[in-house]
mmCIF file of C-alpha atoms in Angstrom:
data_model
loop_
_atom_site.group_PDB
_atom_site.id
_atom_site.type_symbol
_atom_site.label_atom_id
_atom_site.label_comp_id
_atom_site.label_asym_id
_atom_site.label_seq_id
_atom_site.Cartn_x
_atom_site.Cartn_y
_atom_site.Cartn_z
ATOM 1 C CA MET A 1 1.433 -9.970 5.372
ATOM 2 C CA GLU A 2 0.524 -13.245 7.133
ATOM 3 C CA GLU A 3 -1.655 -11.406 9.665
ATOM 4 C CA LYS A 4 -3.823 -10.008 6.858
ATOM 5 C CA LYS A 5 -4.398 -13.509 5.457
ATOM 6 C CA VAL A 6 -5.465 -14.786 8.873
ATOM 7 C CA GLU A 7 -7.930 -11.901 9.283
ATOM 8 C CA SER A 8 -9.488 -12.469 5.866
ATOM 9 C CA THR A 9 -10.087 -16.186 6.502
ATOM 10 C CA ASN A 10 -11.732 -15.538 9.894
ATOM 11 C CA LYS A 11 -14.483 -13.228 8.568
ATOM 12 C CA ASN A 12 -17.069 -16.020 8.204
ATOM 13 C CA VAL A 13 -16.219 -17.760 11.463
ATOM 14 C CA LYS A 14 -19.182 -18.201 13.800
ATOM 15 C CA LYS A 15 -18.051 -17.544 17.333
ATOM 16 C CA ALA A 16 -20.113 -17.818 20.507
ATOM 17 C CA ASN A 17 -19.684 -17.121 24.187
ATOM 18 C CA LEU A 18 -19.366 -20.629 25.623
ATOM 19 C CA LEU A 19 -20.869 -19.540 28.939
ATOM 20 C CA ASP A 20 -24.048 -18.207 27.313
ATOM 21 C CA HIS A 21 -26.389 -21.008 26.239
ATOM 22 C CA ASN A 22 -28.574 -18.527 24.288
ATOM 23 C CA SER A 23 -25.577 -17.533 22.185
ATOM 24 C CA LEU A 24 -24.736 -21.176 21.504
ATOM 25 C CA LYS A 25 -28.324 -22.053 20.593
ATOM 26 C CA HIS A 26 -28.644 -19.008 18.333
ATOM 27 C CA ILE A 27 -25.548 -19.919 16.311
ATOM 28 C CA LEU A 28 -26.566 -23.574 16.034
ATOM 29 C CA ASP A 29 -30.140 -22.692 15.025
ATOM 30 C CA GLU A 30 -28.899 -20.222 12.427
ATOM 31 C CA SER A 31 -26.599 -22.864 10.976
ATOM 32 C CA VAL A 32 -29.401 -25.447 10.911
ATOM 33 C CA SER A 33 -31.575 -23.029 8.922
ATOM 34 C CA ASP A 34 -28.744 -22.492 6.444
ATOM 35 C CA ILE A 35 -28.164 -26.231 6.062
ATOM 36 C CA VAL A 36 -31.832 -27.142 5.573
ATOM 37 C CA THR A 37 -32.459 -24.375 3.032
ATOM 38 C CA SER A 38 -29.296 -25.347 1.143
ATOM 39 C CA ARG A 39 -30.787 -28.846 0.712
ATOM 40 C CA GLY A 40 -33.606 -27.463 -1.458
ATOM 41 C CA TYR A 41 -36.229 -26.755 1.193
ATOM 42 C CA LYS A 42 -37.732 -23.271 0.880
ATOM 43 C CA GLU A 43 -38.662 -21.521 4.091
ATOM 44 C CA ASP A 44 -42.387 -21.208 4.803
ATOM 45 C CA VAL A 45 -42.894 -17.781 6.359
ATOM 46 C CA ARG A 46 -46.698 -17.780 6.546
ATOM 47 C CA LEU A 47 -46.772 -18.255 10.330
ATOM 48 C CA SER A 48 -44.196 -15.491 10.828
ATOM 49 C CA ASN A 49 -46.237 -13.165 8.619
ATOM 50 C CA LEU A 50 -49.388 -13.959 10.588
ATOM 51 C CA LYS A 51 -47.609 -13.182 13.868
ATOM 52 C CA LEU A 52 -46.293 -9.888 12.447
ATOM 53 C CA PHE A 53 -49.763 -8.965 11.197
ATOM 54 C CA LEU A 54 -51.356 -9.698 14.587
ATOM 55 C CA GLY A 55 -48.595 -7.754 16.345
ATOM 56 C CA THR A 56 -49.169 -4.763 14.081
ATOM 57 C CA ILE A 57 -52.910 -4.819 14.791
ATOM 58 C CA ILE A 58 -52.182 -4.995 18.532
ATOM 59 C CA ILE A 59 -49.894 -1.955 18.284
ATOM 60 C CA VAL A 60 -52.489 -0.018 16.262
ATOM 61 C CA VAL A 61 -55.166 -0.791 18.882
ATOM 62 C CA ALA A 62 -52.833 0.464 21.640
ATOM 63 C CA LEU A 63 -51.984 3.640 19.687
ATOM 64 C CA VAL A 64 -55.632 4.383 18.935
ATOM 65 C CA ALA A 65 -56.495 3.945 22.618
ATOM 66 C CA GLN A 66 -53.615 6.232 23.652
ATOM 67 C CA PHE A 67 -54.225 9.052 21.185
ATOM 68 C CA TYR A 68 -58.021 9.070 20.908
ATOM 69 C CA ASN A 69 -59.376 12.644 20.670
ATOM 70 C CA LYS A 70 -61.650 12.620 23.713
ATOM 71 C CA LYS A 71 -60.466 12.771 27.317
ATOM 72 C CA PHE A 72 -60.939 9.997 29.879
ATOM 73 C CA PRO A 73 -64.411 10.278 31.287
ATOM 74 C CA GLU A 74 -65.908 10.705 27.808
ATOM 75 C CA ASN A 75 -64.016 7.835 26.147
ATOM 76 C CA ARG A 76 -64.394 5.288 28.947
ATOM 77 C CA ASP A 77 -66.383 2.746 26.904
ATOM 78 C CA PHE A 78 -64.049 3.157 23.929
ATOM 79 C CA LEU A 79 -61.006 2.517 26.148
ATOM 80 C CA ILE A 80 -62.615 -0.562 27.681
ATOM 81 C CA GLY A 81 -63.244 -1.888 24.148
ATOM 82 C CA CYS A 82 -59.629 -1.201 23.131
ATOM 83 C CA ILE A 83 -58.280 -2.894 26.246
ATOM 84 C CA ALA A 84 -60.500 -5.929 25.688
ATOM 85 C CA LEU A 85 -59.444 -6.155 22.033
ATOM 86 C CA TYR A 86 -55.787 -5.788 23.058
ATOM 87 C CA VAL A 87 -56.086 -8.652 25.558
ATOM 88 C CA VAL A 88 -57.962 -10.924 23.128
ATOM 89 C CA LEU A 89 -55.475 -10.349 20.279
ATOM 90 C CA ASN A 90 -52.522 -10.960 22.595
ATOM 91 C CA ALA A 91 -54.161 -14.186 23.787
ATOM 92 C CA VAL A 92 -54.594 -15.306 20.159
ATOM 93 C CA LEU A 93 -50.935 -14.504 19.465
ATOM 94 C CA GLN A 94 -49.791 -16.485 22.506
ATOM 95 C CA LEU A 95 -52.055 -19.378 21.518
ATOM 96 C CA ILE A 96 -50.412 -19.482 18.081
ATOM 97 C CA LEU A 97 -46.964 -19.469 19.686
ATOM 98 C CA TYR A 98 -47.912 -22.213 22.137
ATOM 99 C CA THR A 99 -49.762 -24.545 19.766
ATOM 100 C CA LYS A 100 -48.101 -24.059 16.390
ATOM 101 C CA GLU A 101 -44.608 -22.712 16.868
ATOM 102 C CA LYS A 102 -43.435 -24.369 20.081
ATOM 103 C CA ASN A 103 -39.629 -24.792 19.755
ATOM 104 C CA ALA A 104 -39.650 -24.549 15.952
ATOM 105 C CA ILE A 105 -36.829 -22.649 14.316
ATOM 106 C CA LEU A 106 -37.827 -23.334 10.717
ATOM 107 C CA PHE A 107 -40.919 -24.275 8.739
ATOM 108 C CA THR A 108 -40.406 -25.350 5.131
ATOM 109 C CA TYR A 109 -42.309 -26.210 2.001
ATOM 110 C CA PRO A 110 -41.611 -29.603 0.418
ATOM 111 C CA PRO A 111 -38.641 -29.535 -1.953
ATOM 112 C CA GLU A 112 -39.495 -29.016 -5.615
ATOM 113 C CA GLY A 113 -39.802 -32.249 -7.540
ATOM 114 C CA SER A 114 -40.292 -34.396 -4.452
ATOM 115 C CA PHE A 115 -43.094 -36.884 -3.986
ATOM 116 C CA THR A 116 -43.969 -35.660 -0.503
ATOM 117 C CA SER A 117 -46.719 -33.113 -0.070
ATOM 118 C CA THR A 118 -45.555 -31.830 3.274
ATOM 119 C CA GLY A 119 -42.652 -29.678 4.370
ATOM 120 C CA LEU A 120 -40.515 -29.866 7.479
ATOM 121 C CA VAL A 121 -40.739 -28.420 10.957
ATOM 122 C CA VAL A 122 -37.266 -28.135 12.422
ATOM 123 C CA SER A 123 -37.136 -27.540 16.162
ATOM 124 C CA SER A 124 -34.368 -27.428 18.722
ATOM 125 C CA LYS A 125 -33.821 -27.447 22.463
ATOM 126 C CA LEU A 126 -30.858 -26.484 24.569
ATOM 127 C CA PRO A 127 -31.991 -26.579 28.202
ATOM 128 C CA ARG A 128 -30.499 -24.150 30.643
ATOM 129 C CA PHE A 129 -27.447 -25.523 32.485
ATOM 130 C CA SER A 130 -27.140 -28.362 29.975
ATOM 131 C CA ASP A 131 -24.805 -28.966 27.071
ATOM 132 C CA GLN A 132 -27.207 -31.361 25.306
ATOM 133 C CA TYR A 133 -28.550 -29.813 22.092
ATOM 134 C CA THR A 134 -31.559 -31.650 20.662
ATOM 135 C CA LEU A 135 -32.525 -31.142 17.042
ATOM 136 C CA THR A 136 -35.828 -32.566 15.802
ATOM 137 C CA ILE A 137 -37.165 -32.831 12.270
ATOM 138 C CA ASP A 138 -40.898 -33.438 11.922
ATOM 139 C CA SER A 139 -43.416 -33.260 9.140
ATOM 140 C CA ALA A 140 -45.220 -29.943 8.812
ATOM 141 C CA ASP A 141 -48.440 -31.945 8.475
ATOM 142 C CA PRO A 142 -48.105 -35.074 10.651
ATOM 143 C CA LYS A 143 -51.535 -36.363 9.570
ATOM 144 C CA SER A 144 -50.512 -36.432 5.904
ATOM 145 C CA ILE A 145 -50.013 -39.789 4.221
ATOM 146 C CA SER A 146 -46.585 -38.624 3.018
ATOM 147 C CA ALA A 147 -45.442 -37.540 6.490
ATOM 148 C CA GLY A 148 -42.232 -39.154 7.669
ATOM 149 C CA LYS A 149 -41.416 -40.262 11.180
ATOM 150 C CA SER A 150 -39.971 -37.686 13.530
ATOM 151 C CA VAL A 151 -36.181 -37.920 13.847
ATOM 152 C CA HIS A 152 -34.002 -36.571 16.654
ATOM 153 C CA LEU A 153 -30.354 -35.762 17.188
ATOM 154 C CA THR A 154 -29.055 -35.135 20.700
ATOM 155 C CA LYS A 155 -25.407 -34.295 21.216
ATOM 156 C CA SER A 156 -23.256 -32.206 23.471
ATOM 157 C CA VAL A 157 -22.453 -28.775 22.051
ATOM 158 C CA THR A 158 -18.843 -29.469 22.996
ATOM 159 C CA GLN A 159 -18.738 -31.760 19.943
ATOM 160 C CA TRP A 160 -19.178 -28.760 17.623
ATOM 161 C CA PHE A 161 -17.405 -25.861 19.349
ATOM 162 C CA THR A 162 -13.713 -25.292 19.966
ATOM 163 C CA LYS A 163 -12.382 -24.071 23.312
ATOM 164 C CA GLU A 164 -12.402 -20.534 21.862
ATOM 165 C CA GLY A 165 -16.115 -20.768 21.067
ATOM 166 C CA VAL A 166 -15.763 -21.174 17.297
ATOM 167 C CA LEU A 167 -18.320 -23.435 15.622
ATOM 168 C CA VAL A 168 -16.699 -26.279 13.670
ATOM 169 C CA GLU A 169 -19.193 -26.051 10.836
ATOM 170 C CA GLY A 170 -17.980 -29.131 8.987
ATOM 171 C CA LEU A 171 -18.807 -31.461 11.881
ATOM 172 C CA PHE A 172 -22.129 -29.786 12.595
ATOM 173 C CA TRP A 173 -23.056 -29.725 8.896
ATOM 174 C CA LYS A 174 -22.340 -33.460 8.626
ATOM 175 C CA ASP A 175 -24.529 -34.294 11.645
ATOM 176 C CA VAL A 176 -27.462 -32.172 10.456
ATOM 177 C CA GLU A 177 -27.271 -33.522 6.909
ATOM 178 C CA ALA A 178 -27.254 -37.078 8.280
ATOM 179 C CA LEU A 179 -30.414 -36.242 10.244
ATOM 180 C CA ILE A 180 -32.102 -34.809 7.130
ATOM 181 C CA LYS A 181 -31.163 -37.928 5.159
ATOM 182 C CA GLU A 182 -32.501 -40.123 7.966
ATOM 183 C CA TYR A 183 -35.818 -38.271 7.830
ATOM 184 C CA ALA A 184 -35.987 -38.497 4.028
ATOM 185 C CA GLN A 185 -35.314 -42.252 4.055
ATOM 186 C CA GLU A 186 -38.076 -43.050 6.544
ATOM 187 C CA GLU A 187 -41.017 -44.838 5.000
ATOM 188 C CA PRO A 188 -44.139 -42.648 4.796
ATOM 189 C CA LYS A 189 -46.993 -43.631 7.117
ATOM 190 C CA LYS A 190 -49.610 -45.853 5.571
ATOM 191 C CA LYS A 191 -53.330 -45.351 6.098
ATOM 192 C CA LYS A 192 -54.859 -47.732 8.598
#
């Protein structure tokens, strides 16, 4: 009877392989997204939708080039056009990833009823062979008058995981909420 109770309480436990930094980062990033959205920030998925749309167009271009009715010597110019379009669209997609997304794990709209006109960009880093997890909260529009100052949290992942690899959500939740509050309390930039 006691074993069944233990199993039922462990269903929502987030467990990671402590030797795999990608597993650790994934669980922490997922938890950060949950925490930020629970604070009233709605996720902004426009950039994700744009990337999916571009990816779909790239796949369609590749499929059209592969299954075009004419054989090679006759469709040479068409294939060159498809290859060029494929390369250009992939370059645009990589440019979006490099300039806009960077290390971002979450883009948000401003919370309803708030005075700010800009959402958040939440990004994280967990370098390879390091236990230092860095969480950054920035304004989605840094040039906006209501943009807050960027805030950072850097801690060892050993602060939030047990020896068995289970995330101690209470401690992590408290640290992330403190970072969100720190960002919200920063004075907005004034025009110069």
